[in-house]
Coordinates of C-alpha atoms (C1' of nucleotides) in Angstrom, one line a residue:
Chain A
X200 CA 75.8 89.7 129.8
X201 CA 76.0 93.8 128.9
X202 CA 72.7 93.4 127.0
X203 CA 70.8 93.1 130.6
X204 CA 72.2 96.8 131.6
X205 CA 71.6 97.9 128.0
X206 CA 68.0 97.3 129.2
X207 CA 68.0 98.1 132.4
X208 CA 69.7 101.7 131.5
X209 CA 67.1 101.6 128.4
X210 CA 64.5 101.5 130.6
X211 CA 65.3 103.4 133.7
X212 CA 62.3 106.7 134.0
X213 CA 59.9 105.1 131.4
X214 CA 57.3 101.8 131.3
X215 CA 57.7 100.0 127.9
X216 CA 56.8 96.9 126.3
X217 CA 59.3 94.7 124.9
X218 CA 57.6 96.0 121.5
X219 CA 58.6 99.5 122.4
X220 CA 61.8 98.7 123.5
X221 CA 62.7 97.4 120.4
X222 CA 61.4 100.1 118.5
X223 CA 63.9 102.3 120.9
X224 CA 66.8 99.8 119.8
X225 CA 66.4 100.0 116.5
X226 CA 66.8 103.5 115.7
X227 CA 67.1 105.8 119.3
X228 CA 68.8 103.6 121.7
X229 CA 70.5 102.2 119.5
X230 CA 73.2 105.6 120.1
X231 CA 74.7 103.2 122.8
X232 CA 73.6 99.8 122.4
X233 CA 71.9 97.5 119.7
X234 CA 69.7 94.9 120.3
X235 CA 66.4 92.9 117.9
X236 CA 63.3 92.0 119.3
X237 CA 64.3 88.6 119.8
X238 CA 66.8 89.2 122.2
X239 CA 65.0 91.7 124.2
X240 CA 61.8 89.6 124.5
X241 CA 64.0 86.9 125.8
X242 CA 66.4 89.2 127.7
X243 CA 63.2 90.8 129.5
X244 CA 61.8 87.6 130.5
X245 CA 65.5 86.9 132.3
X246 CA 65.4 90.2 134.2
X247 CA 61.8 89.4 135.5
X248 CA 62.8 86.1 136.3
X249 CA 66.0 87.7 138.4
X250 CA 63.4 90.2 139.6
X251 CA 65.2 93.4 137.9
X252 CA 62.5 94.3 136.2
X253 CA 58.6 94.0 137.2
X254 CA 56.3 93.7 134.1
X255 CA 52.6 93.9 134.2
X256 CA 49.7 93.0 131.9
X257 CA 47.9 95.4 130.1
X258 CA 45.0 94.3 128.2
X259 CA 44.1 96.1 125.5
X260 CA 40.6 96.0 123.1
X261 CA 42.0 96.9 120.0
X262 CA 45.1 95.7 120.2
X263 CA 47.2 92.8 121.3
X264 CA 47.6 92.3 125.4
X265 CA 51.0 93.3 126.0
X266 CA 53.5 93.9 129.2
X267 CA 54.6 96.8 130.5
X268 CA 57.8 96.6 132.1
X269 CA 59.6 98.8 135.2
X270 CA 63.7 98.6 136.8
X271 CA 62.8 97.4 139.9
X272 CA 65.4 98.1 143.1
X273 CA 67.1 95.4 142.9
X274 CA 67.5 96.6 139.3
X275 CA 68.7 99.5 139.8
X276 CA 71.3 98.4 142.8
X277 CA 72.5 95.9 139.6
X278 CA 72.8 99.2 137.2
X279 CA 74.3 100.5 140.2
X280 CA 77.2 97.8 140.3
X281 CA 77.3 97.6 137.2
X282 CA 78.8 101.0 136.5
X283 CA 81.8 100.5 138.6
X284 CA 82.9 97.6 136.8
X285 CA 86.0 97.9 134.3
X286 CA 85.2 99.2 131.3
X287 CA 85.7 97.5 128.1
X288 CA 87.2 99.4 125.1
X289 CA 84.8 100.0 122.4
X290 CA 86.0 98.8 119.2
X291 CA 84.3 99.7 116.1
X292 CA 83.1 96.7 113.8
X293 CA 81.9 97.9 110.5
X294 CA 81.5 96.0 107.3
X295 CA 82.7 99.9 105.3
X296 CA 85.6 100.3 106.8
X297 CA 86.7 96.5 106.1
X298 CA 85.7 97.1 102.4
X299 CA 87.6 100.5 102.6
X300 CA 91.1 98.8 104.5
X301 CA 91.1 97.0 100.5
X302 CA 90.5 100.2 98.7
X303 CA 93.8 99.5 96.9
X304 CA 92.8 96.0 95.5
X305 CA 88.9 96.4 94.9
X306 CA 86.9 98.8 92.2
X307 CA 86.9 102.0 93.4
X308 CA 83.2 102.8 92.0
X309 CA 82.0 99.8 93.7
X310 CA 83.9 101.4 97.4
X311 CA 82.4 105.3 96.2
X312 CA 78.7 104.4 95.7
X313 CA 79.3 102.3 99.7
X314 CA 80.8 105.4 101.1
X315 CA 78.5 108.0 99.5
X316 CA 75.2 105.4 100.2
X317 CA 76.5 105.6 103.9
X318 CA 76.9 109.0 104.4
X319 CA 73.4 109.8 103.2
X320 CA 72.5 107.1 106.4
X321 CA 74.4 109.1 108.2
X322 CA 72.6 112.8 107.6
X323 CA 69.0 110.8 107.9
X324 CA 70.2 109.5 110.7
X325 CA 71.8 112.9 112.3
X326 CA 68.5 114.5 111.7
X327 CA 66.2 111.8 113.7
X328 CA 68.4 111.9 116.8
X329 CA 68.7 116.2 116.5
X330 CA 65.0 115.4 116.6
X331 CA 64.8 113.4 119.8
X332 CA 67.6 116.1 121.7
X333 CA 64.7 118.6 120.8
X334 CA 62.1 116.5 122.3
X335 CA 64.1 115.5 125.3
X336 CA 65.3 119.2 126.3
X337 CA 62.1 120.8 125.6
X338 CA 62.0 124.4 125.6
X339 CA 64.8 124.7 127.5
X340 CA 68.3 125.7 125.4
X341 CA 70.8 122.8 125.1
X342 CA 73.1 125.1 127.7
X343 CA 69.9 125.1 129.9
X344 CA 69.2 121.7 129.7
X345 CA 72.4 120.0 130.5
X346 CA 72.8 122.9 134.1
X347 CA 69.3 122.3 135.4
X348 CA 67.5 118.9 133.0
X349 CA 66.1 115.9 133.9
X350 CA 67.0 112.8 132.0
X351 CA 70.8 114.1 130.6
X352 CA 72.0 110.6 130.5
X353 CA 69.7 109.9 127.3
X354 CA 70.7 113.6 126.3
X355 CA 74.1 112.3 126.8
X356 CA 74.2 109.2 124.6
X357 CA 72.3 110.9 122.0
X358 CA 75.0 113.9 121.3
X359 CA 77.9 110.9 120.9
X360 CA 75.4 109.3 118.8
X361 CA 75.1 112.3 116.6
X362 CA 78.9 113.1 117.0
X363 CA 79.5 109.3 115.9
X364 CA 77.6 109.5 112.9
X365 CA 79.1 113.4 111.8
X366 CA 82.1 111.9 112.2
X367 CA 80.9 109.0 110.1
X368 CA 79.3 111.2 107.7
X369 CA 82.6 113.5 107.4
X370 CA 84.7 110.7 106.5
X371 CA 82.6 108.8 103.9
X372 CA 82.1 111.8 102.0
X373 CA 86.4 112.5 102.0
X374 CA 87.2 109.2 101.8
X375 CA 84.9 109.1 98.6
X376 CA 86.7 112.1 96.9
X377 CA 89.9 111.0 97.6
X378 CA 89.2 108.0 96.1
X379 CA 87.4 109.7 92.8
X380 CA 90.0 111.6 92.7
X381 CA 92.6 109.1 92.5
X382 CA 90.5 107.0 90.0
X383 CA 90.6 109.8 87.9
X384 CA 94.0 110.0 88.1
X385 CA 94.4 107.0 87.0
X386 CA 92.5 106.9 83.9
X387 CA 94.0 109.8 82.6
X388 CA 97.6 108.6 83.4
Chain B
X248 CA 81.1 85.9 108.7
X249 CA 82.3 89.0 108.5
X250 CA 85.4 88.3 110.0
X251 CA 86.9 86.3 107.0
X252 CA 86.2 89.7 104.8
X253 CA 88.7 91.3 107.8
X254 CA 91.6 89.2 107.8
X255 CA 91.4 89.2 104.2
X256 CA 91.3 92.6 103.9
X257 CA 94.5 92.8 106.6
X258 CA 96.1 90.6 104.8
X259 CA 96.3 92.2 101.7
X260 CA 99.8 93.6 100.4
X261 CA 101.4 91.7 103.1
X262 CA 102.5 88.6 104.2
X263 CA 101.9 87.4 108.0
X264 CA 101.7 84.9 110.6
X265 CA 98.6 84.4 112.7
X266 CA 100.6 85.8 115.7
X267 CA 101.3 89.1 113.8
X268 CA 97.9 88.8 112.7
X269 CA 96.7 88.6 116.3
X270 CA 98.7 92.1 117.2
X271 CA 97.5 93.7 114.4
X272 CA 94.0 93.1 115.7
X273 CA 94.2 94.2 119.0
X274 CA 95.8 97.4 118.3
X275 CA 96.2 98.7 114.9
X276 CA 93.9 97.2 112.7
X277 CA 91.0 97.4 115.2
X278 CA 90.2 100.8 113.4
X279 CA 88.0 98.6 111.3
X280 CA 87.3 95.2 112.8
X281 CA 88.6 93.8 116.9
X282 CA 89.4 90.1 117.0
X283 CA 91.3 87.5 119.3
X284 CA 93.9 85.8 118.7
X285 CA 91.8 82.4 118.6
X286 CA 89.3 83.2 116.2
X287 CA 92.0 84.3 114.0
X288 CA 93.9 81.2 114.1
X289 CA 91.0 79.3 113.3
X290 CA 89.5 81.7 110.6
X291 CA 93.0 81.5 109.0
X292 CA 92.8 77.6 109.2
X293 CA 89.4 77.7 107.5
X294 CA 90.3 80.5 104.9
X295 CA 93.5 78.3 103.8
X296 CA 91.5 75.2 104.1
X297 CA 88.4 76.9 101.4
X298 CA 91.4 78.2 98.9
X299 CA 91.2 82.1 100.1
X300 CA 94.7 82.2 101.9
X301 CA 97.7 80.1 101.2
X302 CA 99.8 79.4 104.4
X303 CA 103.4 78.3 104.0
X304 CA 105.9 77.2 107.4
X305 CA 109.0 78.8 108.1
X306 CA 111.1 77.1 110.4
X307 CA 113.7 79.8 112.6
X308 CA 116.0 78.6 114.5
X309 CA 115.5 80.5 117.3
X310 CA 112.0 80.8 117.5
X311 CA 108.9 78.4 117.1
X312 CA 108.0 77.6 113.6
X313 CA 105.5 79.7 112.5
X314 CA 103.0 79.9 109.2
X315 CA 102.7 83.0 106.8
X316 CA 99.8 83.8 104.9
X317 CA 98.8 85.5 101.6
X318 CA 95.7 86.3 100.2
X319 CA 94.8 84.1 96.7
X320 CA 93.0 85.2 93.6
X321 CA 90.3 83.4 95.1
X322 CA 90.9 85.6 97.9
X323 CA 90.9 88.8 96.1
X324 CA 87.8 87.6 94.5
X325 CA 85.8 87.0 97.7
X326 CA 86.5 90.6 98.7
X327 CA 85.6 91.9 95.7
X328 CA 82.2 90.5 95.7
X329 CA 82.0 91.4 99.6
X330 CA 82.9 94.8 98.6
X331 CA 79.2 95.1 96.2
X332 CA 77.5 93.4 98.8
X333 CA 74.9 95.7 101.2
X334 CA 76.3 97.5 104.1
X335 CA 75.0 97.0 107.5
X336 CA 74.7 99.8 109.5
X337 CA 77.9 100.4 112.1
X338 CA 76.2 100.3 115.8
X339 CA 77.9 101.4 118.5
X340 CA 78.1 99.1 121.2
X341 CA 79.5 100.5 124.5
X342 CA 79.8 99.8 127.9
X343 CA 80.4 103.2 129.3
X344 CA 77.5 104.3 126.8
X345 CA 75.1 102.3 128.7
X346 CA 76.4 103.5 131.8
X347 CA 75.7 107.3 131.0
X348 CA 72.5 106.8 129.7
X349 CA 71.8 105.8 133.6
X350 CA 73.5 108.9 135.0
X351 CA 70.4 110.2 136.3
X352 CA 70.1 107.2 138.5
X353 CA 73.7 106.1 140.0
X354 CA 76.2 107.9 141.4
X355 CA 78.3 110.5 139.3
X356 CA 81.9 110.7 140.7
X357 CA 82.1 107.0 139.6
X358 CA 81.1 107.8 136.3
X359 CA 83.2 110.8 136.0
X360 CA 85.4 108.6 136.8
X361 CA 85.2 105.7 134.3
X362 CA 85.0 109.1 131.9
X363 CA 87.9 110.6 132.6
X364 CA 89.8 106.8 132.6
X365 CA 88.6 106.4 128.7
X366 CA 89.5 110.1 127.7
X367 CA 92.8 109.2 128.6
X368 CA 92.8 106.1 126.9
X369 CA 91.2 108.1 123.4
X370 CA 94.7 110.0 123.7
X371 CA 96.9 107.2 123.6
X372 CA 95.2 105.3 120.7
X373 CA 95.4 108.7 119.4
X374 CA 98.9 108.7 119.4
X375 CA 99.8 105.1 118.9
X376 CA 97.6 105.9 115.2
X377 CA 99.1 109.1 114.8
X378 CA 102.4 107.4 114.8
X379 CA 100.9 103.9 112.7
X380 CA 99.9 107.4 109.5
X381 CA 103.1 108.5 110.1
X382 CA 104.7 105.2 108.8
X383 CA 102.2 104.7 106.3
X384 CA 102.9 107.7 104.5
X385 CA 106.6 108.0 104.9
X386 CA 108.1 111.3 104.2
X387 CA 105.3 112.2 101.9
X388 CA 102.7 115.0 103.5
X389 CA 99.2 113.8 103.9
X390 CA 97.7 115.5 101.0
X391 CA 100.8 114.0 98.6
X392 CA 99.9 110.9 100.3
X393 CA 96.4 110.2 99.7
X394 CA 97.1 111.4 95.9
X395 CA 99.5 109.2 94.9
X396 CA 100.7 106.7 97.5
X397 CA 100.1 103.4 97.5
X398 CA 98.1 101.9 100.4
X399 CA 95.9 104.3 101.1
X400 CA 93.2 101.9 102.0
X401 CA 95.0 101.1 105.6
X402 CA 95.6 105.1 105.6
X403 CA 91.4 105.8 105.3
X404 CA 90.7 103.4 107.7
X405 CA 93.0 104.8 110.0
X406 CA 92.1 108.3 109.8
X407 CA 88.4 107.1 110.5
X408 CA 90.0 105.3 113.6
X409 CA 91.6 108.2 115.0
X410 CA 88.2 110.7 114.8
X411 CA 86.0 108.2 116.4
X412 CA 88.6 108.4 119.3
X413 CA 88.8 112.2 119.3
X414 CA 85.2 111.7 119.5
X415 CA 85.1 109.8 122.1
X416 CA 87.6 111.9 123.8
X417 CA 85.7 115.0 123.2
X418 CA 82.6 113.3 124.2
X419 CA 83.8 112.1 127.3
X420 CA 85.7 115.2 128.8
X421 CA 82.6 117.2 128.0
X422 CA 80.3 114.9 129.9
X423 CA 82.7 114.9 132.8
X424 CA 82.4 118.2 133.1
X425 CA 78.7 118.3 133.0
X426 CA 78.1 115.9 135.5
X427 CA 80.4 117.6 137.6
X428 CA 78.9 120.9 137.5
X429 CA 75.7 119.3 138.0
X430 CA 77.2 117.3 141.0
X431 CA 78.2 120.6 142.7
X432 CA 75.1 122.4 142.3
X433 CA 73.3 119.9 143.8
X434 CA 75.5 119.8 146.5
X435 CA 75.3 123.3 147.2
X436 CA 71.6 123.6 146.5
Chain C
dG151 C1' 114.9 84.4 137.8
dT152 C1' 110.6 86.7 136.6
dA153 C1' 108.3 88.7 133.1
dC154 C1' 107.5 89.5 128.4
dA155 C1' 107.6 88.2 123.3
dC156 C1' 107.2 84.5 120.1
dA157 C1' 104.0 81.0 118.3
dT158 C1' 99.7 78.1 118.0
dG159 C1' 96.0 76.2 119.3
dT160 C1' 91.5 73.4 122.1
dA161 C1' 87.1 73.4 124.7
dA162 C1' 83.2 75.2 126.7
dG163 C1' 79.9 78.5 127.2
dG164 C1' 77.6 82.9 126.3
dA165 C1' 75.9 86.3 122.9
dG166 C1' 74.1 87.6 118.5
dT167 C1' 71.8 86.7 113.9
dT168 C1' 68.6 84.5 110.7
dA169 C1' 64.6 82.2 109.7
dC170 C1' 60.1 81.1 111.1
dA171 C1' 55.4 81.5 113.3
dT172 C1' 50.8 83.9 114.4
dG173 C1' 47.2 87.1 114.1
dA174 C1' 44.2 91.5 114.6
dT175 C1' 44.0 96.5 113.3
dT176 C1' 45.0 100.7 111.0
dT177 C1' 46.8 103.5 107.2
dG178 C1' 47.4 104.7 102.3
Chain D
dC220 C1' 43.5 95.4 99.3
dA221 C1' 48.3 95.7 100.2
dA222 C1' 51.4 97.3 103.5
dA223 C1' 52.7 98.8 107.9
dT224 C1' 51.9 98.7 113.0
dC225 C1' 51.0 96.4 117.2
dA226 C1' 52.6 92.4 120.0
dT227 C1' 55.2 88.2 121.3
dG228 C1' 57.8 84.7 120.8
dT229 C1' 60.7 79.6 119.2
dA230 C1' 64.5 77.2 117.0
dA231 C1' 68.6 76.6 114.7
dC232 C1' 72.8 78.3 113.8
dT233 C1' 76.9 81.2 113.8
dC234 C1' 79.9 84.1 116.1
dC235 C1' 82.5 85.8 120.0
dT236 C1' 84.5 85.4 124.6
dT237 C1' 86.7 83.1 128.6
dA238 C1' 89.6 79.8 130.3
dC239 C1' 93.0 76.6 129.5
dA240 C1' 97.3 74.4 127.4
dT241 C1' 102.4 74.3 125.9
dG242 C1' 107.1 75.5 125.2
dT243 C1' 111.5 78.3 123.9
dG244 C1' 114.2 82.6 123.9
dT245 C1' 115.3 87.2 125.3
dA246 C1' 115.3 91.4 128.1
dC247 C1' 115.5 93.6 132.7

DNA sequence: GTACACATGTAAGGAGTTACATGATTTG
DNA sequence: CAAATCATGTAACTCCTTACATGTGTAC
């Protein structure tokens, strides 16, 4: 149950819909925890149920009714908890990496076009989340921000999210000449 | 089923028993995928049973009889259509994440706490793959290494495994010390 | 003699993914 | 007029985790 304080955390300083939300963990949120709209419908209708989050209906002309969700106390006594518990290590679990682990048995063009497809994810995705750091500090200087800010937990999981995909981003792109240049190699020897 | 393209991918070059398997998973290999020992019996059961692994028993005298496995043409051909096949995106998916993305809400010394506890973790997997490159390349240097060695699929995999832990260790001291100096100030002011 | 390493699983339950379903409105 | 956005779900299935089960040999 780690999706519930994915939410929670997700949630915490804002009212969203479960539309919203998923919008948020599919590309933002998504720096520390992924989730589809399935799960988070469901998932949201559990936390009202436990009373961890309050939603109310807002009824719309133009568009669909929807519900607006809040962390309630008891909520955020749970969140509370929550962060005291052991943490779990974070593994990585990446289809890439697998493919890359059998470089020396596969076609390397097949493993170059992977790695150089990914790292061009990786700069799209650097430059969305640079854009929500700018949005979330404002006009204050990153220096500035994390001293005196609100909100630096999001601020927080954004810069490893960035950092995580650099580091992504880096490696695809070394990993791909290293293997070009091997296959190179090879042809001519 | 992602997981069969990871203990194929392990099991490439080598030949090992679920057991070894199982260690492999939980320290070393888990660069690129995490599994328990259970699901890796069983996946081995089904991969021998569908033709993509051959097991065979050796009986010791002095230990239980155990089964080692190989990967089969068949094998090799499954990951090489894996390897064409499209890439889902790698999302993190992190406790401790969720919990900083509250830190505006709970209390800090316990996450600088649970911070400081996975930095120091990030060092010793740090190490423990430091020392896992060091026996992959031999006596060659890195750069000699990743020209002309042989396996340097397991060696890219664990390269990427040891910068998403400095990350994390990076990441993690930084934010320490930002929630501390936050911590104080508010104390004092 | 207690704990750890070797060696392999079963069973139950919780979490995540894929496919399907509906329907109005706005943007290109 | 086709595609994307808003808005919310159900159902089936696969995958992962937790707990349990068993037994010998070796190291401290």
């Amino acid at each position: 149950m780690a999706l519930r304080h994915a939410v929670l955390a997700a949630l915490l300083g804002e009212e969203l819909s479960g539309y919203q939300l998923a919008k948020a963990f599919d590309l933002g949120v998504a720096n520390f925890w992924h989730a589809l709209p399935q799960q988070l419908y469901a998932e949201l209708t559990r936390l009202e149920h436990d009373g961890l989050v309050s939603g109310r209906e807002v009824v719309q002309d133009t568009r669909p009714t929807k519900r607006l969700f809040t962390v309630t106390d008891a909520g955020l006594a749970e969140l509370e908890r929550f962060a005291a518990t052991h943490n779990k290590p974070s593994f990585i679990r990446d289809d890439l990496l697998v493919k890359v682990q059998a470089a020396d048995h596969i076609a390397a063009d097949v493993l170059i076009a992977k790695l150089t497809e990914r790292a061009v994810f990786a700069d799209a995705k650097i430059d969305l989340l640079g854009g929500l750091l700018r949005k979330l500090r404002g006009d204050m200087s990153e220096e500035e921000f994390l001293r005196y800010g609100e909100r630096v937990g999001p601020y927080l999981t954004c810069l490893r999210g960035i950092a995580f995909e650099q580091g992504n981003r880096d490696w695809c792109r070394r990993s791909a000449a290293i293997l070009e240049q091997r296959r190179t190699a090879h042809a001519r020897g």
